[in-house]
Every structure is written in structure tokens, then in C-alpha cells.
Short mmCIF file of C-alpha atoms and ligand atoms in Angstrom, two decimals:
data_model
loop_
_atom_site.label_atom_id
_atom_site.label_comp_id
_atom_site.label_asym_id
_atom_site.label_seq_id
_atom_site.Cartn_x
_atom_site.Cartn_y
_atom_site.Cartn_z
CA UNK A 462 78.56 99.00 106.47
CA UNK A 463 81.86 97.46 106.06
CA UNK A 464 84.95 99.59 105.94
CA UNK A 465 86.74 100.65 102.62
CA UNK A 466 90.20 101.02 103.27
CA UNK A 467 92.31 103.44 101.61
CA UNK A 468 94.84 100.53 100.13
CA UNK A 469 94.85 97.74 102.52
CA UNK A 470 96.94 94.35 101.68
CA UNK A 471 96.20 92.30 99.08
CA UNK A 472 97.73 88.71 99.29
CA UNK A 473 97.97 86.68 96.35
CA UNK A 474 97.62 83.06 97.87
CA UNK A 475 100.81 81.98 97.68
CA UNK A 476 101.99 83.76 100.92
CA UNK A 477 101.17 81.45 103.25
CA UNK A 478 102.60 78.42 101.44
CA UNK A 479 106.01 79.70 101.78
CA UNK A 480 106.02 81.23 104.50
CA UNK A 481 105.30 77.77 106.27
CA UNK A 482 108.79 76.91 104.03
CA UNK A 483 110.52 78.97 105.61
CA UNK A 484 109.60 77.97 108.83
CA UNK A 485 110.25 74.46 107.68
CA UNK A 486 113.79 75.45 107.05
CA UNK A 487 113.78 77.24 110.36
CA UNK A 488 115.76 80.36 108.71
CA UNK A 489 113.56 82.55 110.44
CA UNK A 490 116.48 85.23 110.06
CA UNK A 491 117.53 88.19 108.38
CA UNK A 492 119.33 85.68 105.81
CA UNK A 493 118.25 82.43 103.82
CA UNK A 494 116.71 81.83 100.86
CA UNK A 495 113.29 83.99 100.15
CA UNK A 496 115.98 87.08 100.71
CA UNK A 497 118.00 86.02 97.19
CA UNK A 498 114.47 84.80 95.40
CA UNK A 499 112.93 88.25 96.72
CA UNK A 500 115.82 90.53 95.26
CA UNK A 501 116.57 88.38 92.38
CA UNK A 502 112.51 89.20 91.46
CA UNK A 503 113.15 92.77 91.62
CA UNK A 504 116.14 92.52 89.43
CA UNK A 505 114.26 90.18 87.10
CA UNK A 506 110.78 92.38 87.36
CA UNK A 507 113.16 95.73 87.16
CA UNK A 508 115.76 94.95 84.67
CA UNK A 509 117.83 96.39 87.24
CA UNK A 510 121.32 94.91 87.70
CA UNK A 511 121.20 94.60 91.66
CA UNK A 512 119.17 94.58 94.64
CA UNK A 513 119.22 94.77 98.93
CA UNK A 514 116.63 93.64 100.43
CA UNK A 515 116.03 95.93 103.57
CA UNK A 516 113.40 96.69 106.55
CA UNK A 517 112.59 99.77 104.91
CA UNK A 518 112.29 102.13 102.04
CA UNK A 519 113.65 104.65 104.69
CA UNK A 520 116.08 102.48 105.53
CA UNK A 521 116.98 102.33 101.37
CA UNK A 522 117.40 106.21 101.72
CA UNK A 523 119.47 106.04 103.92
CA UNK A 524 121.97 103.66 102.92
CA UNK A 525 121.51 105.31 99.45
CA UNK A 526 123.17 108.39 100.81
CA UNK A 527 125.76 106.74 102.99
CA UNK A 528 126.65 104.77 100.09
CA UNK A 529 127.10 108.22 98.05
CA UNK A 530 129.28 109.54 101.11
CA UNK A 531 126.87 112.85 101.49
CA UNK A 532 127.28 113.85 105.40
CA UNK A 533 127.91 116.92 107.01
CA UNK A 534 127.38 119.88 105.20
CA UNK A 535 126.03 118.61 101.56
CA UNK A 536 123.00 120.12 100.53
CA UNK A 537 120.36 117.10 99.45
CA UNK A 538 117.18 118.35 96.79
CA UNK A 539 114.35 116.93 97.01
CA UNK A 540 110.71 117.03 96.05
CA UNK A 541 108.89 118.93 98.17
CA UNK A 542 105.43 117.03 97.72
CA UNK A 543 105.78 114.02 99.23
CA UNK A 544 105.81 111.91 102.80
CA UNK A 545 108.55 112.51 105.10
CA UNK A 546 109.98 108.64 104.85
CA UNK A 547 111.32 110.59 101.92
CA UNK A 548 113.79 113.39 103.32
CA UNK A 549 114.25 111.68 107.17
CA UNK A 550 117.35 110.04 105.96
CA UNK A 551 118.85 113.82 104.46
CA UNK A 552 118.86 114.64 108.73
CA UNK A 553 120.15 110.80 109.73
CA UNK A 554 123.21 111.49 107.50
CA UNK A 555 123.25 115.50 109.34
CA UNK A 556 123.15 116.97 105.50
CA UNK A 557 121.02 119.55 104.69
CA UNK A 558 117.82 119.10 102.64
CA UNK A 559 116.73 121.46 99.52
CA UNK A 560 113.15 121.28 99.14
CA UNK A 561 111.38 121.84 94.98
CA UNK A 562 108.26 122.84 94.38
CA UNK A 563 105.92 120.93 92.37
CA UNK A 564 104.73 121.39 88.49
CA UNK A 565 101.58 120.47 86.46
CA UNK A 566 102.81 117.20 86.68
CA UNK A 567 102.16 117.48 90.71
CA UNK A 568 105.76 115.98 90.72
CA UNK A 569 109.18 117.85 91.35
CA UNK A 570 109.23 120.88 88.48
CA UNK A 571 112.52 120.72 86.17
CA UNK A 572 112.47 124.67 86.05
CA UNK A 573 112.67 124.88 89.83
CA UNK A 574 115.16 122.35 89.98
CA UNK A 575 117.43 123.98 87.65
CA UNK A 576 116.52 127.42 89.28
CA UNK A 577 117.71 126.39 92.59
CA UNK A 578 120.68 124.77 90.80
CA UNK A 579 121.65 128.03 89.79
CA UNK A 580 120.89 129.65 92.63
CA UNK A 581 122.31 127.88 95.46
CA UNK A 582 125.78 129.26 96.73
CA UNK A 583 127.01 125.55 96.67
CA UNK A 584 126.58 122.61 94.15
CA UNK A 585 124.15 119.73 96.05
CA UNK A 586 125.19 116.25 95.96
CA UNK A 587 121.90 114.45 95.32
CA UNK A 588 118.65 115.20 94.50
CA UNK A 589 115.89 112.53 96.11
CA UNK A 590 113.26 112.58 93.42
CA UNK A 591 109.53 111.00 94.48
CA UNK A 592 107.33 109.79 91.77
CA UNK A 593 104.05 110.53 93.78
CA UNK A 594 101.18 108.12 94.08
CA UNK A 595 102.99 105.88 91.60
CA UNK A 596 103.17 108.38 88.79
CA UNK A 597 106.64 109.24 87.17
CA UNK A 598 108.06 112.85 87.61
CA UNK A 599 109.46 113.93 84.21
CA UNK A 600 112.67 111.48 84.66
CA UNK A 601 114.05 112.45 81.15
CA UNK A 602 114.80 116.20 81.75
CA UNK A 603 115.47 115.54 85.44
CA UNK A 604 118.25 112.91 84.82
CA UNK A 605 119.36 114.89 82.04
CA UNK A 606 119.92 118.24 84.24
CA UNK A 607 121.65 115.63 86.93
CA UNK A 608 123.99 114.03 85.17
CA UNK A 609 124.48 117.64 82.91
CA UNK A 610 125.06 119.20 86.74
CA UNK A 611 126.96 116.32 87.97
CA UNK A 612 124.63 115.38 90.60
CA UNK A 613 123.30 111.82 91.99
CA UNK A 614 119.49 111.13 91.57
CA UNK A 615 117.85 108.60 93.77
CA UNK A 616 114.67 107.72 92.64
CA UNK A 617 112.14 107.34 95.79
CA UNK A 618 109.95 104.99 94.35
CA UNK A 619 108.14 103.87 97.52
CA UNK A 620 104.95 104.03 95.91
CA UNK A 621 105.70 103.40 92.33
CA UNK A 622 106.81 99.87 91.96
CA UNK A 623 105.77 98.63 88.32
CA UNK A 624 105.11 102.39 87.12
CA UNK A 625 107.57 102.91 84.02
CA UNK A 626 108.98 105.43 82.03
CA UNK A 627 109.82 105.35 78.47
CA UNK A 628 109.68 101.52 78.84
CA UNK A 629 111.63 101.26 81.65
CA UNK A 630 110.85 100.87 85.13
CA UNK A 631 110.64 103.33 87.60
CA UNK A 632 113.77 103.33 90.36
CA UNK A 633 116.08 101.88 87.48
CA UNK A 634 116.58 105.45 85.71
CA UNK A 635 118.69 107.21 88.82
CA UNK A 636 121.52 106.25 90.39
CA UNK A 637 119.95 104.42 92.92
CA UNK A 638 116.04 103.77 93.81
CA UNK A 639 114.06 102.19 96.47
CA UNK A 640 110.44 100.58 96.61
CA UNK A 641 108.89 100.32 99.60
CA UNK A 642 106.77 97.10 101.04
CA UNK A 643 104.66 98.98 103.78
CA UNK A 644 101.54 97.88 104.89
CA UNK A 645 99.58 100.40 102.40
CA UNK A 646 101.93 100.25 99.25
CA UNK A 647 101.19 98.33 96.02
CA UNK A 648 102.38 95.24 97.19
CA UNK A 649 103.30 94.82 101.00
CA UNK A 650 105.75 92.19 103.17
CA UNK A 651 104.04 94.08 105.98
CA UNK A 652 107.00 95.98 106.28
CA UNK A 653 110.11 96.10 103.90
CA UNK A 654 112.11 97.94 101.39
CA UNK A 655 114.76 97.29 98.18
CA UNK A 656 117.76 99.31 97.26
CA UNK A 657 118.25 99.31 93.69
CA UNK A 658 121.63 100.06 91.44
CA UNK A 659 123.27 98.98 88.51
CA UNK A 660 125.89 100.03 90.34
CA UNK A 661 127.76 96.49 91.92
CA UNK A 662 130.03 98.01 94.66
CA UNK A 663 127.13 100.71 96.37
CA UNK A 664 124.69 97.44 96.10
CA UNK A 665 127.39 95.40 98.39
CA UNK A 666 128.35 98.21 100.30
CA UNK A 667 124.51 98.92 101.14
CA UNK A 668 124.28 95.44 102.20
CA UNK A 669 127.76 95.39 103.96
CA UNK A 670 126.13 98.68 105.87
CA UNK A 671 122.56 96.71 106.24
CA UNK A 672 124.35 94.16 108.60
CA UNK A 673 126.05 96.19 110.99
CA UNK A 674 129.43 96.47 108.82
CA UNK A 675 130.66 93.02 110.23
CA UNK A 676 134.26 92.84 108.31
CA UNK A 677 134.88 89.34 106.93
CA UNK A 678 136.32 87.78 110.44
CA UNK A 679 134.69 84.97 112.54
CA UNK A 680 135.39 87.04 115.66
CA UNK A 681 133.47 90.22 114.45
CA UNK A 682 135.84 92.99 113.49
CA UNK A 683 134.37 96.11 112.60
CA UNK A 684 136.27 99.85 110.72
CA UNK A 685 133.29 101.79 110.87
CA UNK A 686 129.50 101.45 112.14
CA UNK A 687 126.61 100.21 110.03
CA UNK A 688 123.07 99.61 111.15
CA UNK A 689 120.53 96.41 111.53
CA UNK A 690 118.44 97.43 108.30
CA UNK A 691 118.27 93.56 106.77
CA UNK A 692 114.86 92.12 105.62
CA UNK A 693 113.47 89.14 107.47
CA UNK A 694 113.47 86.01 105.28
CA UNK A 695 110.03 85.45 106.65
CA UNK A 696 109.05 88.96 105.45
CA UNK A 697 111.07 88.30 102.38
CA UNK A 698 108.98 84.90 101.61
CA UNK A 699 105.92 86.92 101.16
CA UNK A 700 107.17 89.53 98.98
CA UNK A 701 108.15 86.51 96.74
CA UNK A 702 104.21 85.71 96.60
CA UNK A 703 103.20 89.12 96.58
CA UNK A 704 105.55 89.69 93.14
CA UNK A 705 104.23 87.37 91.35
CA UNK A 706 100.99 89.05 91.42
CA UNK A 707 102.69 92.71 90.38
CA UNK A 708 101.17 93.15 86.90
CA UNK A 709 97.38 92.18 87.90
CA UNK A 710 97.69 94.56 90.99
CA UNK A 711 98.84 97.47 88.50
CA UNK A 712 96.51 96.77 86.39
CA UNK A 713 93.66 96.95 88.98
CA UNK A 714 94.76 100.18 90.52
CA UNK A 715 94.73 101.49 86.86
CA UNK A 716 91.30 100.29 86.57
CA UNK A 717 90.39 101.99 89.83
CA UNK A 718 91.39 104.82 88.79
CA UNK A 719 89.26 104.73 85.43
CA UNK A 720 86.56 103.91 87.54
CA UNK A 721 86.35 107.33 89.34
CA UNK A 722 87.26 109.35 86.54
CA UNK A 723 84.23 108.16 84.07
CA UNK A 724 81.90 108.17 87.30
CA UNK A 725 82.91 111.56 88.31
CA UNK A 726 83.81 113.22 85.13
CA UNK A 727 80.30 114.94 84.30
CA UNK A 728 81.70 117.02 87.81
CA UNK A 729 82.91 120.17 86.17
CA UNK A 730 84.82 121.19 89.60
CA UNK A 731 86.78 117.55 89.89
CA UNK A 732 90.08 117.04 87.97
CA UNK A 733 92.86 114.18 88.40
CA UNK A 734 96.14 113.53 88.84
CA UNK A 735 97.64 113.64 85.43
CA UNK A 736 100.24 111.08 83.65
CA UNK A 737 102.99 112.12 81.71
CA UNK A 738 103.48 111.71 78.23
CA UNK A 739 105.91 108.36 77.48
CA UNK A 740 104.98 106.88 81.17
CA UNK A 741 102.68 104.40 82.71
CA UNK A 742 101.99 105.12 86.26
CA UNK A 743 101.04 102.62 88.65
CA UNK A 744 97.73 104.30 90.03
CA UNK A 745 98.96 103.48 93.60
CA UNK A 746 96.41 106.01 95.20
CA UNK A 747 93.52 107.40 92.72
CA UNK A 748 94.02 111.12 93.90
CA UNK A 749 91.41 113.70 92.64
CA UNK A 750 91.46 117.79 93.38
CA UNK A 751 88.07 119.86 93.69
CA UNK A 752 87.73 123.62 92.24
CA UNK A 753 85.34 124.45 94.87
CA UNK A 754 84.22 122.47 97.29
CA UNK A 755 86.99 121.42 100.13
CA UNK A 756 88.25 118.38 100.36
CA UNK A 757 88.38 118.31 104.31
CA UNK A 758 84.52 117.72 103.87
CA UNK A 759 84.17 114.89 101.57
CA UNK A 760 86.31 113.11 103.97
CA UNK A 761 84.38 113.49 106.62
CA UNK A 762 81.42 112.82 104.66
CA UNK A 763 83.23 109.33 103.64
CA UNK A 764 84.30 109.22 107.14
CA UNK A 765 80.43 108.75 108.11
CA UNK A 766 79.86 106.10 105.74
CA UNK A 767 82.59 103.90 107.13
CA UNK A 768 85.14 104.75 103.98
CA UNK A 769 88.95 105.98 104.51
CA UNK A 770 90.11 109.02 102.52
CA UNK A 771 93.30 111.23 103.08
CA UNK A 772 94.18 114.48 102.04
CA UNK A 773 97.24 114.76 100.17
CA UNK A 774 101.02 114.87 101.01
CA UNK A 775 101.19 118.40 103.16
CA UNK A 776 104.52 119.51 101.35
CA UNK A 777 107.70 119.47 103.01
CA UNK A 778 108.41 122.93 102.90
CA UNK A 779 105.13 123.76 105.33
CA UNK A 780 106.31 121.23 108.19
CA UNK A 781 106.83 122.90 110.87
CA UNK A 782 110.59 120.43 110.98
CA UNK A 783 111.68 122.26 108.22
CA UNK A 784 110.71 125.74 108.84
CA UNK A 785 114.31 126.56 108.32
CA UNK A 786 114.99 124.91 105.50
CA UNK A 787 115.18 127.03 101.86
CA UNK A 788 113.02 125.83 99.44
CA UNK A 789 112.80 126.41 96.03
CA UNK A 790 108.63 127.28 95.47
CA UNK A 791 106.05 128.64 93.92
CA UNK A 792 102.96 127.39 95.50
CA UNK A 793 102.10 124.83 93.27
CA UNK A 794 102.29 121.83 95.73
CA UNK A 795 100.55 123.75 98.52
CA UNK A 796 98.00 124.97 95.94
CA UNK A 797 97.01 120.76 95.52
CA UNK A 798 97.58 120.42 99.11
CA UNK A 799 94.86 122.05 99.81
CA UNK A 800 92.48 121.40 96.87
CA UNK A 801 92.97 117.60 96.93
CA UNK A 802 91.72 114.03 98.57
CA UNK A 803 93.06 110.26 97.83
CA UNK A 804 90.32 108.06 97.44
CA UNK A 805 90.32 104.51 98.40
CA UNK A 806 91.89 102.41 95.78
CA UNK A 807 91.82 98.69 97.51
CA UNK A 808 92.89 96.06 94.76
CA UNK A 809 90.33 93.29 95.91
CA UNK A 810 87.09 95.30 96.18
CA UNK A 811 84.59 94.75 93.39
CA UNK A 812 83.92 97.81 91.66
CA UNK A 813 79.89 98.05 92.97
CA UNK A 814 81.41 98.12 97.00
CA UNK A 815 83.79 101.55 95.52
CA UNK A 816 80.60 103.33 94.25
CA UNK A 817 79.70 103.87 97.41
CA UNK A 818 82.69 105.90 97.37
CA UNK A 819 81.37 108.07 94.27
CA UNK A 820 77.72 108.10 95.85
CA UNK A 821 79.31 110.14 98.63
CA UNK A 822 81.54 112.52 96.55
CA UNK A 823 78.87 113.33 93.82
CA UNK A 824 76.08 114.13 97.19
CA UNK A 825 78.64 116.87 98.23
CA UNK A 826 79.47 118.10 94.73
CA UNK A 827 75.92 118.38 93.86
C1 LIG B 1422 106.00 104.95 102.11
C2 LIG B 1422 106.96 105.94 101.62
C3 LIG B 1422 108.28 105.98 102.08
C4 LIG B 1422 108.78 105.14 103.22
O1 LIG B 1422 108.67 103.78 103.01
P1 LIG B 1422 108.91 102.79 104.26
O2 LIG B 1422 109.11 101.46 103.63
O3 LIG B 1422 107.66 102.86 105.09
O4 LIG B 1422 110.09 103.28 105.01
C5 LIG B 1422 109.17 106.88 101.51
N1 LIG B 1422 108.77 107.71 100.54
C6 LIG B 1422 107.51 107.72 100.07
C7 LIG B 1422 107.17 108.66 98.97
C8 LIG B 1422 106.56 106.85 100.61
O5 LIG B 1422 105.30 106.90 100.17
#
């Protein structure tokens, strides 16, 4: 039996074309061409007004919150379900993270933000919102309370590149927002990330940072320290190909995700991840939660039949890294932690190959 990945790569075609370019033009660097053409098709895609091209999303994070000058003592909120490329960045810059619970919305609950808000002896800086398996959090009341409160969102949009809110795109609606190009996400350059703003100076000021804060000399002056985060224009070059190809791929993960819902709804115990009202999500991971039966079994049930699952994000506030941390919670994200499962949701598999995945979930559920 061949192996069904969770959500391996997906090239469109064009990848290899110019990637031989680029090695044509023998800028195999962290500048040239693709790097522009990559971030000017985020901008275009996006409707944003600028773009960095970067090695990571965590990378994105962290510039995000160098840009914003949070160090030393600034508290950082964040959403509490979701992966740790998320908060790492809050410890690189020594600040101190803030984690919110989830809502019915599995993403970061408005009530607990404005709770802990309230609550906290000191205002926080930023709050690093995550719009979970490509669906939106509710951006409308969370922007709304941040800009009320007077407090930066970043939109961690790792895994929702093309999911939109009231019409527009997800990572655009903060103050800054990242997508991520990992191996697993929507698209992939193997390994690569975008900071997003329509703000012009923290754009250049990211990418001044990106490039190890070389002032403008010929003999390499620097003020203050930076980092190596640029993107490879080789690894730029297929992001190029693997944009053009943006819609269809959403449109296929939404499809997957239809899939398992009208194979598996007749399965009183099985319920999905829900999508807000005046969003589109981009399906990145078809995630499912089970009344009764736990989740730890299917997977190893898939597991025998040669098919990758994963149980969901195990929230920040339960990682043993943050044990100290305060956390603003009421058991809602721990509560799907533990009732829930990803199921593979590869873009080029033809829907007969994924019921193989459903054969195996209804067997248990039966
Ligand atoms: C993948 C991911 C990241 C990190 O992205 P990288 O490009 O691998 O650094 C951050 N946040 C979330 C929610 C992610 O899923």
C-alpha cells in the first residue's frame, strides 16, 4: 500500500523550469530576481502593500517583533492552540509570552483576550494571533479590541495563505503577517517564509534586519546586529511556480475537506472544524474531533494501513517550556486537544486513494 501523507508537496510544473533560470543566471544567492517576482506575487495575490521574503515564517516572527521594538520585559499574547514556530520568537526577543485560550471557533477567544486585557497588571505590546489549519480567528472583533487597546496584531498565517476574511486576505488585516513555505504548508519552497505590512519602513527595516544590518558602506559598517534570515533565490524561484497554482490548491483542500465531511457525516460522534461566518478558510489540514472514541487509536489504526494522521496542536499553555507562563484559559483548546485528529489532506491524490482514509475511521467508529 502506498503511503498517504498528511500534506506532502505539490509542484505545479513550472518549478523546475525556473529553477534551471536561475541557475542559468548563476544568482544562486540570497538576492536576484525570483526574490522581487516571489514578493511582488504575494503583494499582488495579497493586496498587501509590501513583502520580505525570508527563510522562515519563524524567522517573519521574529523580525515582526524586532521591527515593533518589543524586548525585555513586554508581555506578547498569543493563541494558545497552535505550533510553537508561533511563540519561539516571543523568547528570541527575551519578552514574555501571554498565552489565550481557544473558543468555538477553535481559534484565539475575543472574551479571553479582552479578559486578560483587563486583567494583566501591565498593557502587552502585541498579540500573535494564529488562524489554525488555515481557518480565520474572528479578525473583526480581535483587530477591533487591538487597535481599541492600542496593541499590535501580527497575524501568524503560516498555514493560512489564500484563506480570507470579509474579502480580504488573511495576514493583510494586522499589523504585520507571515505565511510560511515549509515542506507541509499549502504551498512549499521547501523551506521559506514572507513578512507582510502595509507598513513601508517595518517592511525595509525587516529586510535591513534579514541581511545582517549591513549599513549602506562598501566596507561593511554595522550600528546594531541583524541576522542571516534572507530567502534563497533558488528557493524563491519555486515559490514563483508554486503561486501561480494558489487558487486550484485552495480549492482542492476545500474539496478535501467536503470529502470527509459527507463520507463521515452519518457518524453521530464525528464533528469538524468549523468556519466563521464572513470567511473562507483555506482547508490547509481537514481536522475532525470524535465524542467518544479517542483519537490516539484511529491513528494508529491509519498508521497500519500505511496513512499519516496527527493529533492536534497540544496547546501552548500544557508544554512543559511554558509551565511558568500565565495563561488566560478555560479548557477549551485542551478539551480539542484531546478529542481531535488531522487527516491527510494531500492536494494531488484522487479522491478514491483518500477513502481508504474514511474506510479506516468509519471501522473504528462502528
Ligand atoms: C509552520 C508554522 C510556523 C512556522 O513556520 P516555518 O516557516 O516552518 O518557520 C509558525 N506558526 C504556525 C501556526 C505554523 O503552522
Amino acid at each position: 500500500m502506498k503511503r498517504i501523507f498528511l500534506s506532502p508537496p505539490h509542484m505545479s510544473g513550472n518549478e523546475q523550469k525556473y529553477i534551471d533560470e536561475v541557475f542559468k543566471s548563476n544568482y544562486i544567492a540570497p538576492t536576484g530576481e525570483y526574490i522581487n517576482r516571489f514578493e511582488q506575487s504575494i503583494i499582488d495575490y495579497t493586496s498587501t502593500k509590501h513583502a520580505v521574503a525570508l527563510s522562515s515564517a519563524t524567522a517573519g516572527l521574529h523580525l515582526a517583533l524586532r521591527v515593533l521594538e518589543i524586548g525585555q520585559g513586554d508581555i506578547v499574547l498569543a493563541s494558545s492552540f497552535t505550533f510553537i514556530g508561533s511563540v519561539n520568537a516571543i523568547l528570541y526577543q527575551n519578552a514574555t509570552p501571554v498565552f489565550i485560550d481557544s473558543d468555538e471557533s477553535w481559534n484565539l477567544s475575543p472574551k479571553l483576550l479582552k479578559k486578560a486585557i483587563k486583567e494583566l497588571p501591565k498593557k502587552p505590546k502585541a498579540l500573535i494571533v494564529t488562524h489554525l489549519y488555515g481557518q480565520v480567528a474572528k479578525l473583526d472583533k480581535i483587530a477591533s479590541i487591538c487597535k481599541e487597546e492600542g496593541i499590535y496584531l501580527i497575524e501568524d498565517s503560516a498555514e493560512s495563505l489564500g484563506a480570507s476574511f470579509d474579502g480580504k486576505q488573511s495576514g493583510t488585516i494586522g499589523d504585520l503577517g507571515v505565511y510560511s513555505f515549509n515542506g507541509n504548508k499549502i504551498l512549499t519552497t521547501s523551506g521559506g517564509g514572507m513578512l507582510v505590512s502595509n507598513n513601508k519602513e517595518w517592511i525595509d527595516r525587516a529586510r535591513f534586519l534579514s541581511t545582517q544590518a549591513k549599513e549602506p558602506f562598501l566596507h561593511y559598517e554595522h550600528k546594531e546586529y541583524g541576522y542571516n534570515y534572507r530567502m534563497s533565490n533558488v528557493l524563491a524561484s519555486i515559490g514563483v511556480a508554486q503561486m501561480e497554482v494558489l487558487d486550484s490548491r485552495v480549492q482542492r483542500k476545500r474539496e478535501i475537506f467536503e470529502f470527509y465531511q459527507s463520507e463521515l457525516e452519518d457518524i453521530s460522534e464525528i464533528s469538524f472544524m468549523p468556519e466563521i461566518s464572513n470567511s473562507r478558510g483555506n482547508r490547509w489540514l481537514s481536522t475532525i474531533l470524535f465524542d467518544k472514541t479517542n483519537p490516539m487509536r484511529v491513528i494508529e489504526a491509519l498508521e497500519k494501513e500505511n496513512i499519516e494522521s496527527r493529533p492536534l496542536w497540544k496547546p501552548m499553555h500544557k508544554q512543559p517550556l511554558f509551565k511558568d507562563s500565565l495563561a488566560f484559559i478555560d479548557g477549551t483548546s485542551q478539551n480539542l486537544f484531546e478529542r481531535g485528529l488531522c487527516l491527510p489532506s494531500p492536494t494531488a491524490l484522487p479522491f478514491n486513494e483518500l477513502k481508504r482514509v474514511t474506510d479506516v475511521v468509519r471501522n473504528i467508529c462502528r
